[in-house]
Each structure stands twice: as structure tokens, then as C-alpha cells.
């Protein structure tokens, strides 16, 4: 039903946010890959909103720009976590003139998007799946999903809703979700 999908979506979004924070707390470092991104891809709305909040935090005079240090700090929280300031600066220098000291919101979105669609998205999908697949069986079913929501969000979702989610995502109809089915259903692939 529509309300079930809405509630399920909210819970998944909350779990995705928690996954990002857990990955940062564990010091996870995304795998470095190609810097090419598809221009049609956009970041999830919650990430864009969080980036906007950070940008506005630094842009106290509402000039629409922040300095290099502030830009580097935001990158460290969203796409370049677990890198030192020097390493982030090296990454920035590949894209921006080292003498540049004024950055705009679109610069942030473009830089974070490039990283997100080349490595962070894949890393988050795997991290998210691993929250459910605690036994590393490469299959997630009703019990694993119920356990993860209870453990990480203290949310009780009816079994019928979980089974509906599994049924919609279960392409091979074996009653469980492998990584590809799970990541596809959540929009990672």
C-alpha cells in the first residue's frame, strides 16, 4: 500500500543515514575509482540538504560562497571522510586551482557527486547490505531485515510489509535478497 511504502521508505532513508554515520565512525575509506560521473545522476535529496546546511553554516553573511578551508572541511564530512586535510587538499588540487579561495554551493555538489558516483555510492550500498547480512551469507530475508530495523532503528515493521518488500525486490524468487537485488531495490544500482 502507499502508506506502507512511505513508512518503509522513511525507515530505509533513516537506516541509510545511520549507515553513512556508522561508516564514518568506523573510519571506512571509499575505494578510489574513476572520476567520471554521469551528468544525469544526482545525489539523494537528504545528502543535498545536509550539504546545504553545512554550506549555510559557514556562509554566515549569505554571500553564496565559502573559503577553501571551509570547503575542505565539508568535503571531509561528505565524500572524502577518513582522509587527512592534506590528502583532501591534494584531491581538490586535481580539480581546482590551488590558489582559488572562493567556492560555491554548486562546486560542493559537483565534487561530492563525482566522488559519490565513483566510489561512495558503491561503498554505501555494500555497507548497507552488510547491516542486514550479519552472518555474511550473501542472502537477506525476513529475519535479517526485522533484526536490523530493531537493532539500529528500534522500529517494528510488520512482517507483511517486509515480505512485500522482499517479494518486490526478489528477482530470482528464492525468498531472499542477494546484494544485487537489495542494492537495485534501494536505488544504488
Backbone as numpy.savetxt, mean C-alpha at the origin, in Angstrom:
# Nx Ny Nz CAx CAy CAz Cx Cy Cz
-24.23 -8.63 -1.07 -25.07 -7.43 -1.07 -24.21 -6.19 -1.07
-24.81 -5.04 -1.39 -24.05 -3.79 -1.47 -23.47 -3.41 -0.13
-24.27 -3.51 0.95 -23.75 -3.13 2.27 -22.66 -4.08 2.73
-22.77 -5.35 2.38 -21.73 -6.32 2.72 -20.43 -5.97 2.01
-20.53 -5.65 0.70 -19.32 -5.29 -0.04 -18.70 -4.02 0.51
-19.54 -3.07 0.92 -19.04 -1.82 1.47 -18.31 -2.07 2.79
-18.91 -2.85 3.68 -18.28 -3.17 4.96 -17.00 -3.96 4.73
-17.07 -4.95 3.83 -15.89 -5.75 3.52 -14.78 -4.85 2.98
-15.13 -3.97 2.07 -14.15 -3.05 1.49 -13.51 -2.16 2.53
-14.32 -1.66 3.47 -13.77 -0.83 4.55 -12.79 -1.63 5.39
-13.15 -2.86 5.71 -12.27 -3.69 6.53 -10.98 -4.03 5.79
-11.07 -4.29 4.50 -9.86 -4.57 3.72 -8.99 -3.32 3.67
-9.61 -2.15 3.45 -8.85 -0.89 3.42 -8.15 -0.67 4.75
-8.84 -0.90 5.85 -8.21 -0.75 7.17 -7.06 -1.74 7.34
-7.25 -2.95 6.86 -6.19 -3.95 6.97 -5.01 -3.58 6.07
-5.28 -3.01 4.89 -4.20 -2.57 4.02 -3.39 -1.47 4.69
-4.06 -0.52 5.34 -3.34 0.55 6.05 -2.48 -0.04 7.17
-3.06 -0.98 7.91 -2.31 -1.62 8.98 -1.13 -2.40 8.43
-1.31 -3.04 7.28 -0.23 -3.80 6.66 0.93 -2.88 6.32
0.62 -1.70 5.75 1.67 -0.75 5.42 2.44 -0.34 6.67
1.71 -0.06 7.74 2.36 0.35 8.98 3.18 -0.77 9.58
2.66 -2.01 9.50 3.41 -3.15 10.02 4.68 -3.36 9.23
4.60 -3.21 7.92 5.79 -3.39 7.09 6.84 -2.35 7.44
6.39 -1.11 7.67 7.33 -0.06 8.05 7.93 -0.36 9.41
7.11 -0.83 10.34 7.61 -1.13 11.69 8.62 -2.27 11.66
8.42 -3.23 10.76 9.34 -4.36 10.64 10.59 -3.99 9.85
10.61 -2.79 9.30 11.77 -2.37 8.53 11.84 -3.01 7.16
10.67 -3.36 6.60 10.65 -3.96 5.27 11.12 -2.95 4.24
11.90 -3.43 3.33 12.44 -2.58 2.27 11.96 -3.15 0.94
11.18 -2.37 0.18 10.69 -2.89 -1.09 11.83 -3.27 -2.03
11.58 -4.25 -2.85 12.56 -4.68 -3.84 12.68 -3.59 -4.90
13.90 -3.27 -5.28 14.11 -2.26 -6.32 13.85 -2.88 -7.68
13.03 -2.20 -8.49 12.74 -2.67 -9.82 12.82 -1.49 -10.78
12.30 -1.70 -11.97 12.30 -0.65 -13.00 11.58 0.60 -12.52
11.98 1.77 -13.01 11.35 3.02 -12.63 10.19 3.37 -13.54
9.89 2.55 -14.55 8.80 2.86 -15.47 7.46 2.52 -14.85
6.49 3.42 -15.03 5.14 3.16 -14.55 4.17 3.44 -15.69
3.00 2.85 -15.57 1.94 3.15 -16.53 1.29 4.45 -16.10
1.19 5.38 -17.03 0.63 6.68 -16.69 -0.84 6.57 -16.27
-1.54 5.52 -16.71 -2.96 5.40 -16.38 -3.18 4.92 -14.95
-2.15 4.41 -14.29 -2.30 3.91 -12.94 -2.25 5.06 -11.94
-3.07 4.96 -10.91 -3.07 5.97 -9.87 -2.96 5.29 -8.51
-2.45 6.03 -7.56 -2.33 5.52 -6.20 -3.71 5.35 -5.58
-3.84 4.47 -4.60 -5.11 4.35 -3.87 -5.45 5.69 -3.20
-6.74 5.97 -3.13 -7.21 7.25 -2.57 -6.70 7.50 -1.16
-6.62 6.44 -0.33 -6.18 6.65 1.05 -4.71 7.07 1.10
-3.90 6.59 0.18 -2.50 6.99 0.16 -2.38 8.43 -0.32
-3.12 8.78 -1.35 -3.09 10.16 -1.85 -3.53 11.12 -0.74
-4.57 10.75 -0.02 -5.06 11.59 1.08 -4.00 11.75 2.16
-3.33 10.65 2.51 -2.28 10.71 3.53 -1.10 11.57 3.06
-0.75 11.46 1.79 0.34 12.28 1.24 -0.07 13.75 1.27
-1.32 14.03 0.91 -1.82 15.41 0.94 -1.73 15.97 2.37
-2.12 15.17 3.36 -2.04 15.62 4.75 -0.60 15.95 5.14
0.33 15.10 4.76 1.74 15.36 5.07 2.24 16.61 4.36
1.89 16.75 3.10 2.30 17.93 2.35 1.77 19.20 3.03
0.49 19.18 3.39 -0.12 20.35 4.04 0.49 20.62 5.41
0.95 19.58 6.09 1.60 19.76 7.38 2.84 20.63 7.22
3.62 20.37 6.17 4.84 21.14 5.94 4.56 22.47 5.25
3.53 22.53 4.43 3.21 23.75 3.69 2.30 24.65 4.54
2.86 25.13 5.65 2.06 25.90 6.62 1.58 27.24 6.07
2.31 27.80 5.14 1.91 29.08 4.55 1.01 28.90 3.34
0.71 27.66 2.99 -0.17 27.32 1.87 0.28 27.95 0.54
1.60 27.85 0.31 2.17 28.35 -0.94 2.12 27.29 -2.03
1.82 26.06 -1.66 1.77 24.98 -2.64 3.12 24.36 -2.92
4.08 24.58 -2.01 5.40 24.00 -2.20 6.06 23.72 -0.86
6.96 22.76 -0.89 7.74 22.41 0.30 9.21 22.35 -0.09
10.09 22.34 0.91 11.52 22.31 0.59 12.02 20.88 0.42
13.26 20.75 0.04 13.86 19.46 -0.27 13.87 18.52 0.94
14.21 19.04 2.09 14.25 18.23 3.30 12.86 17.68 3.64
11.85 18.51 3.50 10.47 18.09 3.77 10.02 17.04 2.75
10.37 17.27 1.51 10.04 16.32 0.44 10.67 14.96 0.74
11.94 14.99 1.11 12.67 13.76 1.44 12.02 13.05 2.62
11.60 13.82 3.61 10.94 13.25 4.79 9.64 12.53 4.43
8.84 13.14 3.57 7.59 12.51 3.16 7.87 11.25 2.35
8.86 11.30 1.47 9.22 10.09 0.71 9.61 8.97 1.65
10.31 9.30 2.72 10.74 8.31 3.69 9.58 7.61 4.38
8.44 8.28 4.42 7.26 7.69 5.06 6.37 6.92 4.11
6.47 7.19 2.81 5.53 6.57 1.89 6.12 5.61 0.89
7.26 5.90 0.35 7.74 5.03 -0.72 9.19 4.63 -0.57
9.90 5.32 0.25 11.33 5.04 0.40 11.64 4.70 1.86
10.70 4.04 2.53 10.91 3.73 3.94 12.05 2.74 4.09
12.67 2.82 5.23 13.82 1.99 5.58 15.07 2.35 4.78
15.06 3.53 4.16 16.27 4.05 3.53 16.77 5.21 4.38
18.05 5.40 4.40 18.60 6.54 5.13 18.31 7.82 4.34
18.47 8.96 4.99 18.28 10.25 4.32 19.22 10.35 3.12
20.44 9.87 3.28 21.40 9.91 2.18 20.94 9.05 1.00
20.42 7.86 1.28 19.94 6.98 0.22 18.72 7.58 -0.49
17.84 8.20 0.28 16.68 8.87 -0.33 17.15 10.01 -1.21
18.12 10.76 -0.72 18.68 11.87 -1.51 19.28 11.36 -2.82
19.96 10.23 -2.77 20.53 9.65 -3.99 19.42 9.28 -4.98
18.34 8.71 -4.47 17.19 8.38 -5.32 16.58 9.64 -5.92
16.43 10.68 -5.11 15.86 11.94 -5.58 16.73 12.55 -6.67
18.04 12.43 -6.52 18.96 13.04 -7.48 18.89 12.38 -8.85
18.37 11.17 -8.91 18.18 10.50 -10.19 17.05 11.16 -10.98
16.15 11.79 -10.26 14.95 12.35 -10.88 14.93 13.88 -10.88
15.52 14.48 -9.86 15.47 15.94 -9.71 16.88 16.51 -9.59
17.05 17.69 -10.09 18.32 18.40 -9.98 18.69 18.53 -8.50
19.91 18.16 -8.12 20.31 18.23 -6.71 20.24 19.63 -6.10
20.27 20.65 -6.92 20.19 22.02 -6.39 18.74 22.49 -6.21
17.80 21.72 -6.71 16.39 22.11 -6.59 15.96 22.05 -5.13
15.28 23.10 -4.65 14.85 23.13 -3.26 13.36 23.44 -3.11
12.60 23.38 -4.18 11.18 23.66 -4.12 10.43 22.54 -4.83
9.52 21.89 -4.10 8.79 20.75 -4.64 7.29 20.95 -4.44
6.52 20.42 -5.38 5.07 20.57 -5.37 4.40 19.23 -5.07
3.12 19.30 -4.76 2.35 18.10 -4.44 2.44 17.08 -5.59
2.32 17.55 -6.82 2.40 16.63 -7.97 3.75 15.93 -8.05
4.82 16.60 -7.62 6.13 15.97 -7.59 6.10 14.77 -6.64
5.48 14.96 -5.49 5.36 13.88 -4.52 4.56 12.71 -5.08
3.41 13.02 -5.65 2.54 11.97 -6.19 3.28 11.20 -7.29
3.95 11.91 -8.16 4.68 11.24 -9.24 5.80 10.35 -8.72
6.55 10.84 -7.75 7.67 10.06 -7.20 7.16 8.84 -6.43
6.15 9.04 -5.59 5.60 7.92 -4.83 4.94 6.92 -5.78
4.22 7.41 -6.78 3.57 6.51 -7.75 4.58 5.65 -8.48
5.65 6.25 -8.91 6.68 5.51 -9.63 7.21 4.36 -8.76
7.48 4.66 -7.51 7.98 3.63 -6.59 6.90 2.59 -6.30
5.68 3.07 -6.08 4.55 2.18 -5.76 4.31 1.17 -6.87
4.29 1.64 -8.10 3.95 0.76 -9.21 5.13 -0.03 -9.73
6.29 0.16 -9.15 7.43 -0.65 -9.56 7.86 -1.64 -8.49
7.55 -1.34 -7.22 7.98 -2.30 -6.19 7.07 -2.32 -4.98
6.64 -1.20 -4.49 5.89 -1.16 -3.24 4.55 -1.87 -3.36
3.90 -1.76 -4.50 2.61 -2.41 -4.70 2.76 -3.93 -4.59
3.78 -4.49 -5.23 4.02 -5.92 -5.16 4.36 -6.36 -3.74
5.20 -5.58 -3.09 5.60 -5.90 -1.71 4.40 -5.85 -0.77
3.54 -4.83 -0.95 2.36 -4.73 -0.09 1.40 -5.88 -0.34
1.22 -6.27 -1.59 0.33 -7.39 -1.90 0.81 -8.65 -1.19
2.10 -8.91 -1.27 2.65 -10.11 -0.62 2.53 -10.02 0.90
2.83 -8.84 1.45 2.73 -8.65 2.89 1.29 -8.84 3.36
0.35 -8.33 2.58 -1.07 -8.46 2.91 -1.47 -9.93 2.88
-1.06 -10.64 1.85 -1.39 -12.06 1.75 -0.80 -12.84 2.91
0.41 -12.51 3.29 1.08 -13.22 4.38 0.39 -13.04 5.72
-0.34 -11.94 5.89 -1.11 -11.75 7.12 -2.16 -12.84 7.25
-2.74 -13.23 6.12 -3.75 -14.28 6.12 -3.13 -15.67 6.08
-2.03 -15.82 5.36 -1.41 -17.12 5.16 -0.30 -17.35 6.19
-0.68 -17.39 7.46 0.30 -17.50 8.55 1.08 -18.81 8.51
0.48 -19.86 8.01 1.15 -21.16 7.98 1.96 -21.35 6.70
1.98 -20.33 5.85 2.76 -20.35 4.60 2.38 -21.54 3.72
1.07 -21.80 3.61 0.58 -22.90 2.77 0.28 -22.45 1.35
0.37 -21.13 1.10 -0.01 -20.55 -0.20 -1.48 -20.83 -0.52
-2.30 -20.85 0.54 -3.75 -20.94 0.36 -4.42 -20.30 1.58
-5.44 -19.51 1.30 -6.16 -18.79 2.34 -7.64 -19.12 2.21
-8.23 -19.56 3.30 -9.65 -19.91 3.30 -10.40 -19.17 4.40
-11.58 -19.65 4.69 -12.46 -19.04 5.68 -11.77 -18.84 7.03
-11.16 -19.87 7.55 -10.55 -19.78 8.88 -9.42 -18.75 8.94
-8.59 -18.73 7.90 -7.47 -17.79 7.88 -7.95 -16.35 7.80
-8.96 -16.10 7.00 -9.49 -14.74 6.87 -10.14 -14.30 8.17
-10.95 -15.17 8.75 -11.60 -14.85 10.03 -10.54 -14.56 11.10
-9.52 -15.39 11.17 -8.46 -15.22 12.17 -7.72 -13.89 11.98
-7.40 -13.53 10.75 -6.67 -12.29 10.49 -7.49 -11.06 10.88
-8.77 -11.05 10.53 -9.60 -9.90 10.89 -9.75 -9.79 12.40
-9.89 -10.91 13.07 -10.00 -10.89 14.53 -8.69 -10.44 15.17
-7.58 -10.95 14.67 -6.27 -10.67 15.25 -5.83 -9.22 15.02
-6.03 -8.70 13.82 -5.47 -7.40 13.48 -6.47 -6.25 13.56
-7.75 -6.52 13.40 -8.72 -5.44 13.40 -9.82 -5.59 14.44
-9.83 -6.71 15.13 -10.87 -6.97 16.11 -12.26 -6.78 15.48
-12.41 -7.35 14.28 -13.66 -7.24 13.53 -14.24 -8.64 13.36
-15.52 -8.75 13.59 -16.21 -10.03 13.41 -17.05 -9.95 12.15
-16.59 -10.59 11.09 -17.31 -10.61 9.82 -18.03 -11.94 9.72
-19.31 -11.91 9.36 -20.04 -13.18 9.23 -19.37 -14.12 8.22
-19.40 -15.41 8.54 -18.79 -16.40 7.66 -19.36 -16.33 6.25
-20.66 -16.02 6.13 -21.29 -15.92 4.81 -20.61 -14.86 3.95
-20.24 -13.73 4.57 -19.58 -12.65 3.83 -18.18 -13.06 3.37
-17.47 -13.76 4.25 -16.13 -14.23 3.89 -16.22 -15.25 2.77
-17.18 -16.18 2.89 -17.34 -17.20 1.85 -17.74 -16.57 0.51
-18.54 -15.51 0.55 -18.92 -14.80 -0.67 -17.68 -14.17 -1.32
-16.83 -13.56 -0.50 -15.59 -12.96 -0.98 -14.71 -14.03 -1.63
-14.55 -15.16 -0.94 -13.73 -16.26 -1.46 -14.30 -16.75 -2.78
-15.62 -16.95 -2.83 -16.24 -17.45 -4.05 -16.02 -16.52 -5.23
-16.12 -15.20 -4.99 -15.92 -14.23 -6.06 -14.48 -14.23 -6.57
-13.54 -14.48 -5.68 -12.12 -14.39 -6.05 -11.52 -15.73 -6.48
-12.16 -16.82 -6.12 -11.62 -18.16 -6.33 -11.79 -18.63 -7.77
-10.82 -18.29 -8.60 -10.91 -18.59 -10.02 -10.89 -20.08 -10.35
-10.11 -20.85 -9.59 -10.04 -22.28 -9.86 -11.06 -23.09 -9.06
-11.88 -22.40 -8.29 -13.00 -22.99 -7.53 -12.59 -24.15 -6.64
-11.42 -23.99 -5.96 -10.98 -25.02 -5.03 -11.33 -24.67 -3.58
-12.02 -23.55 -3.38 -12.49 -23.18 -2.05 -11.52 -22.36 -1.22
-10.33 -22.12 -1.76 -9.32 -21.30 -1.08 -8.71 -20.34 -2.09
-8.02 -19.33 -1.57 -7.39 -18.35 -2.45 -5.88 -18.49 -2.45
-5.31 -18.61 -3.63 -3.86 -18.55 -3.73 -3.48 -17.07 -3.82
-2.19 -16.79 -3.85 -1.74 -15.40 -3.85 -2.31 -14.62 -5.04
-2.26 -15.18 -6.22 -2.71 -14.47 -7.42 -4.20 -14.14 -7.33
-5.00 -15.08 -6.90 -6.45 -14.84 -6.77 -6.71 -13.73 -5.75
-6.03 -13.84 -4.63 -6.19 -12.87 -3.54 -5.77 -11.47 -4.00
-4.59 -11.36 -4.57 -4.07 -10.06 -4.98 -4.91 -9.46 -6.12
-5.40 -10.29 -7.01 -6.25 -9.80 -8.10 -7.56 -9.25 -7.54
-8.16 -9.98 -6.63 -9.44 -9.55 -6.05 -9.31 -8.23 -5.31
-8.16 -7.98 -4.70 -7.95 -6.74 -3.95 -7.37 -5.61 -4.81
-7.21 -5.88 -6.10 -6.80 -4.84 -7.01 -5.29 -4.61 -7.12
-4.50 -5.52 -6.59 -3.05 -5.38 -6.70 -2.53 -5.81 -8.06
-3.20 -6.78 -8.67 -2.75 -7.30 -9.97 -3.76 -6.96 -11.04
